[in-house]
Short mmCIF file of C-alpha atoms in Angstrom, two decimals:
data_model
loop_
_atom_site.label_atom_id
_atom_site.label_comp_id
_atom_site.label_asym_id
_atom_site.label_seq_id
_atom_site.Cartn_x
_atom_site.Cartn_y
_atom_site.Cartn_z
CA MET A 1 12.69 15.86 16.19
CA ASP A 2 12.43 17.82 12.97
CA ASP A 3 8.93 18.40 11.55
CA PHE A 4 10.20 17.33 8.14
CA TYR A 5 10.82 13.80 9.41
CA LYS A 6 7.50 13.71 11.25
CA ARG A 7 5.70 14.53 8.01
CA LEU A 8 7.70 11.90 6.12
CA VAL A 9 6.88 9.19 8.64
CA LYS A 10 3.21 10.17 8.77
CA ARG A 11 3.07 10.00 4.99
CA ASP A 12 4.89 6.64 5.06
CA ILE A 13 2.42 5.26 7.61
CA GLU A 14 -0.55 6.43 5.54
CA LYS A 15 0.94 4.85 2.40
CA TYR A 16 1.66 1.68 4.38
CA TYR A 17 -1.97 1.44 5.45
CA ASN A 18 -3.28 2.15 1.95
CA TYR A 19 -0.90 -0.33 0.35
CA LYS A 20 -1.90 -3.03 2.85
CA GLU A 21 -5.54 -2.36 2.06
CA SER A 22 -5.00 -2.44 -1.72
CA LEU A 23 -2.87 -5.58 -2.08
CA SER A 24 -5.78 -8.01 -2.13
CA SER A 25 -7.54 -5.91 -4.76
CA ILE A 26 -4.39 -5.78 -6.90
CA ASN A 27 -4.01 -9.55 -6.65
CA CYS A 28 -7.63 -10.05 -7.71
CA GLN A 29 -7.23 -7.69 -10.66
CA ILE A 30 -4.07 -9.48 -11.84
CA LYS A 31 -5.77 -12.86 -11.55
CA GLU A 32 -8.84 -11.61 -13.42
CA LEU A 33 -6.75 -10.12 -16.24
CA GLU A 34 -4.60 -13.25 -16.51
CA GLU A 35 -7.74 -15.39 -16.79
CA ARG A 36 -9.27 -13.02 -19.35
CA LYS A 37 -6.05 -13.10 -21.35
CA ILE A 38 -5.94 -16.89 -21.30
CA ASN A 39 -9.60 -17.24 -22.24
CA ALA A 40 -9.45 -14.68 -25.04
CA GLY A 41 -5.87 -15.21 -26.07
CA VAL A 42 -5.76 -18.91 -26.81
CA ALA A 43 -7.65 -18.47 -30.05
CA ASN A 44 -5.74 -15.30 -30.92
CA TYR A 45 -2.25 -16.81 -31.03
CA LYS A 46 -2.82 -17.69 -34.68
CA LEU A 47 -4.09 -14.26 -35.75
CA ASN A 48 -0.89 -13.44 -37.62
CA GLU A 49 -1.03 -16.55 -39.78
CA GLY A 50 -1.70 -15.77 -43.41
CA ARG A 51 -0.87 -12.07 -43.07
CA GLY A 52 2.58 -12.27 -44.49
CA SER A 53 5.52 -10.14 -43.38
CA GLY A 54 4.27 -6.95 -45.01
CA SER A 55 1.48 -6.15 -42.56
CA CYS A 56 3.21 -2.85 -41.58
CA GLY A 57 2.56 -3.36 -37.86
CA ILE A 58 -1.20 -2.97 -38.05
CA PHE A 59 -2.87 -4.89 -35.23
CA SER A 60 -6.32 -6.33 -35.14
CA ASN A 61 -8.73 -5.46 -32.32
CA GLU A 62 -8.07 -8.82 -30.68
CA GLU A 63 -4.31 -8.25 -30.76
CA LEU A 64 -4.71 -4.76 -29.31
CA ALA A 65 -6.85 -6.17 -26.53
CA ILE A 66 -4.14 -8.68 -25.65
CA ILE A 67 -1.45 -5.97 -25.74
CA ASN A 68 -3.55 -3.70 -23.50
CA THR A 69 -4.25 -6.55 -21.09
CA ASN A 70 -0.53 -7.36 -20.90
CA ALA A 71 0.25 -3.69 -20.24
CA LYS A 72 -2.32 -3.56 -17.42
CA ILE A 73 -0.93 -6.74 -15.88
CA ASP A 74 2.62 -5.37 -16.03
CA MET A 75 1.52 -2.08 -14.44
CA LEU A 76 -0.34 -3.89 -11.64
CA LYS A 77 2.63 -6.18 -10.98
CA ALA A 78 4.96 -3.17 -10.78
CA ASN A 79 2.55 -1.41 -8.41
CA LYS A 80 2.27 -4.57 -6.32
CA LYS A 81 6.05 -4.85 -6.06
CA ASN A 82 6.36 -1.20 -5.01
CA ALA A 83 3.64 -1.71 -2.40
CA GLU A 84 5.26 -4.85 -1.03
CA ASN A 85 8.64 -3.11 -0.82
CA HIS A 86 7.13 -0.17 1.07
CA ILE A 87 5.22 -2.46 3.42
CA GLN A 88 8.35 -4.48 4.15
CA ARG A 89 10.39 -1.32 4.79
CA ILE A 90 7.84 0.11 7.23
CA GLU A 91 7.29 -3.22 9.00
CA ARG A 92 11.04 -3.52 9.58
CA ALA A 93 11.05 -0.02 11.05
CA MET A 94 8.07 -0.84 13.27
CA GLU A 95 9.80 -3.87 14.80
CA CYS A 96 10.92 -1.57 17.62
CA LEU A 97 7.29 -0.85 18.57
CA SER A 98 4.96 -2.87 20.76
CA TYR A 99 1.67 -4.16 19.38
CA LYS A 100 -0.16 -1.36 21.22
CA GLU A 101 2.10 1.34 19.77
CA LYS A 102 1.65 -0.04 16.24
CA ASP A 103 -2.11 -0.23 16.65
CA ILE A 104 -2.36 3.33 17.91
CA LEU A 105 0.05 4.71 15.31
CA ILE A 106 -1.63 3.04 12.34
CA SER A 107 -5.11 3.85 13.59
CA ILE A 108 -4.32 7.54 14.01
CA TYR A 109 -2.01 8.23 11.08
CA GLY A 110 -2.73 5.35 8.70
CA ASP A 111 -6.48 5.24 8.25
CA LYS A 112 -7.61 8.75 7.37
CA THR A 113 -11.20 7.80 6.55
CA ARG A 114 -12.66 7.34 10.03
CA ARG A 115 -10.20 9.17 12.22
CA ASN A 116 -12.61 10.36 14.94
CA ASN A 117 -14.33 7.00 15.15
CA LYS A 118 -10.93 5.30 15.45
CA LEU A 119 -9.99 7.57 18.34
CA GLU A 120 -13.16 6.63 20.18
CA ILE A 121 -12.45 2.95 19.60
CA LEU A 122 -8.86 3.37 20.83
CA THR A 123 -9.95 5.26 23.97
CA GLN A 124 -12.35 2.44 24.82
CA LYS A 125 -9.86 -0.28 23.92
CA TYR A 126 -6.86 1.06 25.88
CA HIS A 127 -8.63 3.31 28.41
CA TYR A 128 -6.45 6.29 27.49
CA GLU A 129 -7.42 9.87 26.83
CA LYS A 130 -7.06 11.15 23.29
CA SER A 131 -4.08 13.30 24.25
CA HIS A 132 -2.27 10.26 25.63
CA LEU A 133 -3.02 8.32 22.44
CA TYR A 134 -1.48 11.15 20.40
CA ASN A 135 1.56 11.16 22.71
CA ILE A 136 2.05 7.43 22.09
CA ALA A 137 1.60 7.90 18.33
CA ASN A 138 4.08 10.80 18.21
CA SER A 139 6.61 8.87 20.30
CA SER A 140 6.23 5.97 17.88
CA ILE A 141 6.82 8.30 14.94
CA GLU A 142 10.06 9.42 16.51
CA LYS A 143 11.23 5.82 17.01
CA ILE A 144 10.37 4.91 13.44
CA SER A 145 12.03 8.01 12.01
CA TYR A 146 15.35 6.97 13.54
CA LYS A 147 14.98 3.50 12.02
CA LEU A 148 14.06 4.88 8.59
CA TYR A 149 16.11 8.05 8.30
CA GLY A 150 18.84 7.88 10.93
CA ASN A 151 19.52 11.01 12.94
CA ALA A 152 16.14 12.67 12.62
#
């Protein structure tokens, strides 16, 4: 297997893990911004009344706040869609793996924050040596690379 594909799959697994971890936060942020927009925006729908058509595109602070909030919501929704698409793509590729292989793969290559601690947990959980855990993870990478990229 080519190292290029190994690196791609490792990067995809790390992104998968990070996206899975961030989705709940993104959903909360969208909900919070939508509520803020509703609470602040109801009174601001009539801000343009009485200005006339010659206002030259100058916005009030309230209107700018609504525009900025809408932009943030749109950005978060786009990021959420990208995350969901990546998660779905990787989960389809991981269908060929057993639960144990997925757990080992994601623990080793997904979560980069507590890598050594994760290895200790995996050795206790599955009663494998670290080298065997890496063999399982690397074998899983190879399986996934064929699903994602074809002849890797």
